[in-house]
Amino acid sequence: MYTDHYGAAAFIGRCRSVYQRTMGAVLSPMNAFLLLQGIETVALRIDRHVENALKVAEYLRDDSRVESVNFAGFADNPYYPLVQKYLGGRACSLMTFGSAAGSKRACASTTRSSFSSAW
């Protein structure tokens, strides 16, 4: 069946058609283009995430309404030496923080903010 249709390329034709049909393993041209665009810019986007996370963490640390900020990029964080060793001094963009007003009041103010209403 495949040799009649594909000739000398029967094996590769079967591999491609079977996998495409059963697993969707072949990208459309537009999806392949978008994937490549994302891969090409991932390093730049990660750098921006790291820079922005540091700015946000510093802002939160200086805010009187925030009791604590857990960010691995701060020298007083217990994971700071690991960031220096494994990540070249650039911490990831994840952080947690605690509200000085308590969790109930923080949740109430979050639901009233314009930022959360956009979601």
PDB file of N, CA and C in Angstrom, residues 6-64:
ATOM      1  N   TYR A   6       4.106   5.871  -2.218  1.00  0.00           N
ATOM      2  CA  TYR A   6       5.327   6.625  -1.934  1.00  0.00           C
ATOM      3  C   TYR A   6       6.554   6.137  -2.693  1.00  0.00           C
ATOM      4  N   GLY A   7       6.520   4.957  -3.229  1.00  0.00           N
ATOM      5  CA  GLY A   7       7.664   4.417  -3.965  1.00  0.00           C
ATOM      6  C   GLY A   7       8.839   4.154  -3.048  1.00  0.00           C
ATOM      7  N   ALA A   8      10.011   4.694  -3.394  1.00  0.00           N
ATOM      8  CA  ALA A   8      11.235   4.452  -2.617  1.00  0.00           C
ATOM      9  C   ALA A   8      11.180   5.076  -1.225  1.00  0.00           C
ATOM     10  N   ALA A   9      10.319   6.049  -1.020  1.00  0.00           N
ATOM     11  CA  ALA A   9      10.203   6.717   0.279  1.00  0.00           C
ATOM     12  C   ALA A   9       9.057   6.121   1.101  1.00  0.00           C
ATOM     13  N   ALA A  10       8.734   4.847   0.862  1.00  0.00           N
ATOM     14  CA  ALA A  10       7.586   4.219   1.526  1.00  0.00           C
ATOM     15  C   ALA A  10       7.742   4.193   3.046  1.00  0.00           C
ATOM     16  N   PHE A  11       8.936   3.856   3.538  1.00  0.00           N
ATOM     17  CA  PHE A  11       9.124   3.753   4.988  1.00  0.00           C
ATOM     18  C   PHE A  11       8.913   5.098   5.668  1.00  0.00           C
ATOM     19  N   ILE A  12       9.549   6.136   5.135  1.00  0.00           N
ATOM     20  CA  ILE A  12       9.403   7.453   5.758  1.00  0.00           C
ATOM     21  C   ILE A  12       7.985   7.974   5.578  1.00  0.00           C
ATOM     22  N   GLY A  13       7.354   7.661   4.480  1.00  0.00           N
ATOM     23  CA  GLY A  13       5.963   8.060   4.270  1.00  0.00           C
ATOM     24  C   GLY A  13       5.036   7.420   5.286  1.00  0.00           C
ATOM     25  N   ARG A  14       5.265   6.137   5.559  1.00  0.00           N
ATOM     26  CA  ARG A  14       4.442   5.457   6.562  1.00  0.00           C
ATOM     27  C   ARG A  14       4.685   6.040   7.954  1.00  0.00           C
ATOM     28  N   CYS A  15       5.944   6.243   8.280  1.00  0.00           N
ATOM     29  CA  CYS A  15       6.261   6.818   9.602  1.00  0.00           C
ATOM     30  C   CYS A  15       5.570   8.167   9.777  1.00  0.00           C
ATOM     31  N   ARG A  16       5.678   8.998   8.766  1.00  0.00           N
ATOM     32  CA  ARG A  16       5.098  10.330   8.882  1.00  0.00           C
ATOM     33  C   ARG A  16       3.582  10.279   8.948  1.00  0.00           C
ATOM     34  N   SER A  17       2.954   9.518   8.084  1.00  0.00           N
ATOM     35  CA  SER A  17       1.486   9.511   8.064  1.00  0.00           C
ATOM     36  C   SER A  17       0.900   8.833   9.298  1.00  0.00           C
ATOM     37  N   VAL A  18       1.505   7.766   9.779  1.00  0.00           N
ATOM     38  CA  VAL A  18       0.978   7.075  10.957  1.00  0.00           C
ATOM     39  C   VAL A  18       1.126   7.950  12.200  1.00  0.00           C
ATOM     40  N   TYR A  19       2.309   8.528  12.389  1.00  0.00           N
ATOM     41  CA  TYR A  19       2.506   9.359  13.575  1.00  0.00           C
ATOM     42  C   TYR A  19       1.687  10.643  13.502  1.00  0.00           C
ATOM     43  N   GLN A  20       1.557  11.190  12.328  1.00  0.00           N
ATOM     44  CA  GLN A  20       0.744  12.396  12.189  1.00  0.00           C
ATOM     45  C   GLN A  20      -0.718  12.089  12.505  1.00  0.00           C
ATOM     46  N   ARG A  21      -1.200  10.973  12.034  1.00  0.00           N
ATOM     47  CA  ARG A  21      -2.600  10.611  12.259  1.00  0.00           C
ATOM     48  C   ARG A  21      -2.866  10.252  13.718  1.00  0.00           C
ATOM     49  N   THR A  22      -1.984   9.475  14.309  1.00  0.00           N
ATOM     50  CA  THR A  22      -2.268   8.980  15.655  1.00  0.00           C
ATOM     51  C   THR A  22      -1.829   9.911  16.774  1.00  0.00           C
ATOM     52  N   MET A  23      -0.764  10.665  16.560  1.00  0.00           N
ATOM     53  CA  MET A  23      -0.246  11.483  17.661  1.00  0.00           C
ATOM     54  C   MET A  23      -0.178  12.968  17.343  1.00  0.00           C
ATOM     55  N   GLY A  24      -0.461  13.360  16.144  1.00  0.00           N
ATOM     56  CA  GLY A  24      -0.362  14.774  15.804  1.00  0.00           C
ATOM     57  C   GLY A  24       1.051  15.290  15.895  1.00  0.00           C
ATOM     58  N   ALA A  25       2.018  14.478  15.507  1.00  0.00           N
ATOM     59  CA  ALA A  25       3.427  14.806  15.700  1.00  0.00           C
ATOM     60  C   ALA A  25       3.991  15.768  14.661  1.00  0.00           C
ATOM     61  N   VAL A  26       3.196  16.246  13.738  1.00  0.00           N
ATOM     62  CA  VAL A  26       3.692  17.153  12.709  1.00  0.00           C
ATOM     63  C   VAL A  26       3.027  18.513  12.914  1.00  0.00           C
ATOM     64  N   LEU A  27       3.852  19.540  13.103  1.00  0.00           N
ATOM     65  CA  LEU A  27       3.334  20.880  13.326  1.00  0.00           C
ATOM     66  C   LEU A  27       2.896  21.517  12.013  1.00  0.00           C
ATOM     67  N   SER A  28       1.910  22.365  12.112  1.00  0.00           N
ATOM     68  CA  SER A  28       1.546  23.168  10.954  1.00  0.00           C
ATOM     69  C   SER A  28       2.638  24.218  10.754  1.00  0.00           C
ATOM     70  N   PRO A  29       2.771  24.773   9.566  1.00  0.00           N
ATOM     71  CA  PRO A  29       3.816  25.782   9.344  1.00  0.00           C
ATOM     72  C   PRO A  29       3.727  26.976  10.300  1.00  0.00           C
ATOM     73  N   MET A  30       2.524  27.447  10.571  1.00  0.00           N
ATOM     74  CA  MET A  30       2.385  28.606  11.468  1.00  0.00           C
ATOM     75  C   MET A  30       2.774  28.244  12.893  1.00  0.00           C
ATOM     76  N   ASN A  31       2.372  27.060  13.371  1.00  0.00           N
ATOM     77  CA  ASN A  31       2.755  26.638  14.720  1.00  0.00           C
ATOM     78  C   ASN A  31       4.265  26.455  14.835  1.00  0.00           C
ATOM     79  N   ALA A  32       4.888  25.924  13.792  1.00  0.00           N
ATOM     80  CA  ALA A  32       6.342  25.761  13.810  1.00  0.00           C
ATOM     81  C   ALA A  32       7.024  27.132  13.868  1.00  0.00           C
ATOM     82  N   PHE A  33       6.522  28.092  13.112  1.00  0.00           N
ATOM     83  CA  PHE A  33       7.080  29.440  13.122  1.00  0.00           C
ATOM     84  C   PHE A  33       6.960  30.075  14.502  1.00  0.00           C
ATOM     85  N   LEU A  34       5.781  29.972  15.113  1.00  0.00           N
ATOM     86  CA  LEU A  34       5.569  30.563  16.436  1.00  0.00           C
ATOM     87  C   LEU A  34       6.440  29.893  17.487  1.00  0.00           C
ATOM     88  N   LEU A  35       6.603  28.578  17.381  1.00  0.00           N
ATOM     89  CA  LEU A  35       7.464  27.865  18.314  1.00  0.00           C
ATOM     90  C   LEU A  35       8.908  28.348  18.194  1.00  0.00           C
ATOM     91  N   LEU A  36       9.387  28.495  16.979  1.00  0.00           N
ATOM     92  CA  LEU A  36      10.752  28.983  16.778  1.00  0.00           C
ATOM     93  C   LEU A  36      10.922  30.412  17.296  1.00  0.00           C
ATOM     94  N   GLN A  37       9.921  31.253  17.105  1.00  0.00           N
ATOM     95  CA  GLN A  37       9.996  32.616  17.616  1.00  0.00           C
ATOM     96  C   GLN A  37      10.112  32.608  19.134  1.00  0.00           C
ATOM     97  N   GLY A  38       9.345  31.731  19.787  1.00  0.00           N
ATOM     98  CA  GLY A  38       9.400  31.630  21.240  1.00  0.00           C
ATOM     99  C   GLY A  38      10.731  31.117  21.737  1.00  0.00           C
ATOM    100  N   ILE A  39      11.301  30.151  21.039  1.00  0.00           N
ATOM    101  CA  ILE A  39      12.595  29.595  21.439  1.00  0.00           C
ATOM    102  C   ILE A  39      13.700  30.624  21.261  1.00  0.00           C
ATOM    103  N   GLU A  40      13.632  31.389  20.178  1.00  0.00           N
ATOM    104  CA  GLU A  40      14.672  32.377  19.920  1.00  0.00           C
ATOM    105  C   GLU A  40      14.679  33.505  20.950  1.00  0.00           C
ATOM    106  N   THR A  41      13.548  33.822  21.537  1.00  0.00           N
ATOM    107  CA  THR A  41      13.476  34.942  22.469  1.00  0.00           C
ATOM    108  C   THR A  41      13.403  34.522  23.932  1.00  0.00           C
ATOM    109  N   VAL A  42      13.502  33.239  24.219  1.00  0.00           N
ATOM    110  CA  VAL A  42      13.324  32.784  25.602  1.00  0.00           C
ATOM    111  C   VAL A  42      14.414  33.326  26.527  1.00  0.00           C
ATOM    112  N   ALA A  43      15.640  33.406  26.073  1.00  0.00           N
ATOM    113  CA  ALA A  43      16.721  33.916  26.935  1.00  0.00           C
ATOM    114  C   ALA A  43      16.465  35.371  27.320  1.00  0.00           C
ATOM    115  N   LEU A  44      16.045  36.170  26.371  1.00  0.00           N
ATOM    116  CA  LEU A  44      15.742  37.577  26.652  1.00  0.00           C
ATOM    117  C   LEU A  44      14.570  37.699  27.619  1.00  0.00           C
ATOM    118  N   ARG A  45      13.528  36.883  27.407  1.00  0.00           N
ATOM    119  CA  ARG A  45      12.362  36.958  28.292  1.00  0.00           C
ATOM    120  C   ARG A  45      12.700  36.521  29.710  1.00  0.00           C
ATOM    121  N   ILE A  46      13.532  35.517  29.864  1.00  0.00           N
ATOM    122  CA  ILE A  46      13.934  35.064  31.203  1.00  0.00           C
ATOM    123  C   ILE A  46      14.768  36.140  31.893  1.00  0.00           C
ATOM    124  N   ASP A  47      15.674  36.787  31.146  1.00  0.00           N
ATOM    125  CA  ASP A  47      16.450  37.887  31.735  1.00  0.00           C
ATOM    126  C   ASP A  47      15.533  38.985  32.257  1.00  0.00           C
ATOM    127  N   ARG A  48      14.511  39.318  31.495  1.00  0.00           N
ATOM    128  CA  ARG A  48      13.565  40.360  31.926  1.00  0.00           C
ATOM    129  C   ARG A  48      12.766  39.909  33.147  1.00  0.00           C
ATOM    130  N   HIS A  49      12.389  38.633  33.196  1.00  0.00           N
ATOM    131  CA  HIS A  49      11.686  38.110  34.375  1.00  0.00           C
ATOM    132  C   HIS A  49      12.542  38.282  35.617  1.00  0.00           C
ATOM    133  N   VAL A  50      13.801  37.925  35.511  1.00  0.00           N
ATOM    134  CA  VAL A  50      14.713  38.006  36.657  1.00  0.00           C
ATOM    135  C   VAL A  50      14.894  39.456  37.100  1.00  0.00           C
ATOM    136  N   GLU A  51      15.107  40.363  36.144  1.00  0.00           N
ATOM    137  CA  GLU A  51      15.271  41.776  36.482  1.00  0.00           C
ATOM    138  C   GLU A  51      14.015  42.348  37.135  1.00  0.00           C
ATOM    139  N   ASN A  52      12.869  42.030  36.577  1.00  0.00           N
ATOM    140  CA  ASN A  52      11.609  42.541  37.132  1.00  0.00           C
ATOM    141  C   ASN A  52      11.322  41.951  38.503  1.00  0.00           C
ATOM    142  N   ALA A  53      11.636  40.688  38.706  1.00  0.00           N
ATOM    143  CA  ALA A  53      11.412  40.068  40.010  1.00  0.00           C
ATOM    144  C   ALA A  53      12.247  40.745  41.088  1.00  0.00           C
ATOM    145  N   LEU A  54      13.484  41.068  40.764  1.00  0.00           N
ATOM    146  CA  LEU A  54      14.340  41.756  41.731  1.00  0.00           C
ATOM    147  C   LEU A  54      13.763  43.127  42.082  1.00  0.00           C
ATOM    148  N   LYS A  55      13.285  43.859  41.087  1.00  0.00           N
ATOM    149  CA  LYS A  55      12.688  45.177  41.343  1.00  0.00           C
ATOM    150  C   LYS A  55      11.432  45.061  42.201  1.00  0.00           C
ATOM    151  N   VAL A  56      10.588  44.076  41.906  1.00  0.00           N
ATOM    152  CA  VAL A  56       9.362  43.876  42.690  1.00  0.00           C
ATOM    153  C   VAL A  56       9.715  43.474  44.122  1.00  0.00           C
ATOM    154  N   ALA A  57      10.669  42.564  44.281  1.00  0.00           N
ATOM    155  CA  ALA A  57      11.059  42.120  45.623  1.00  0.00           C
ATOM    156  C   ALA A  57      11.634  43.276  46.437  1.00  0.00           C
ATOM    157  N   GLU A  58      12.456  44.113  45.810  1.00  0.00           N
ATOM    158  CA  GLU A  58      13.003  45.274  46.519  1.00  0.00           C
ATOM    159  C   GLU A  58      11.909  46.267  46.894  1.00  0.00           C
ATOM    160  N   TYR A  59      10.961  46.470  45.998  1.00  0.00           N
ATOM    161  CA  TYR A  59       9.838  47.358  46.297  1.00  0.00           C
ATOM    162  C   TYR A  59       9.031  46.826  47.484  1.00  0.00           C
ATOM    163  N   LEU A  60       8.740  45.537  47.469  1.00  0.00           N
ATOM    164  CA  LEU A  60       7.968  44.944  48.567  1.00  0.00           C
ATOM    165  C   LEU A  60       8.730  45.006  49.884  1.00  0.00           C
ATOM    166  N   ARG A  61      10.035  44.786  49.828  1.00  0.00           N
ATOM    167  CA  ARG A  61      10.843  44.817  51.056  1.00  0.00           C
ATOM    168  C   ARG A  61      10.830  46.203  51.681  1.00  0.00           C
ATOM    169  N   ASP A  62      10.766  47.250  50.861  1.00  0.00           N
ATOM    170  CA  ASP A  62      10.773  48.621  51.370  1.00  0.00           C
ATOM    171  C   ASP A  62       9.386  49.132  51.749  1.00  0.00           C
ATOM    172  N   ASP A  63       8.338  48.373  51.426  1.00  0.00           N
ATOM    173  CA  ASP A  63       6.969  48.807  51.709  1.00  0.00           C
ATOM    174  C   ASP A  63       6.611  48.472  53.161  1.00  0.00           C
ATOM    175  N   SER A  64       6.069  49.449  53.884  1.00  0.00           N
ATOM    176  CA  SER A  64       5.736  49.237  55.298  1.00  0.00           C
ATOM    177  C   SER A  64       4.564  48.277  55.491  1.00  0.00           C
TER     178      SER A  64
END
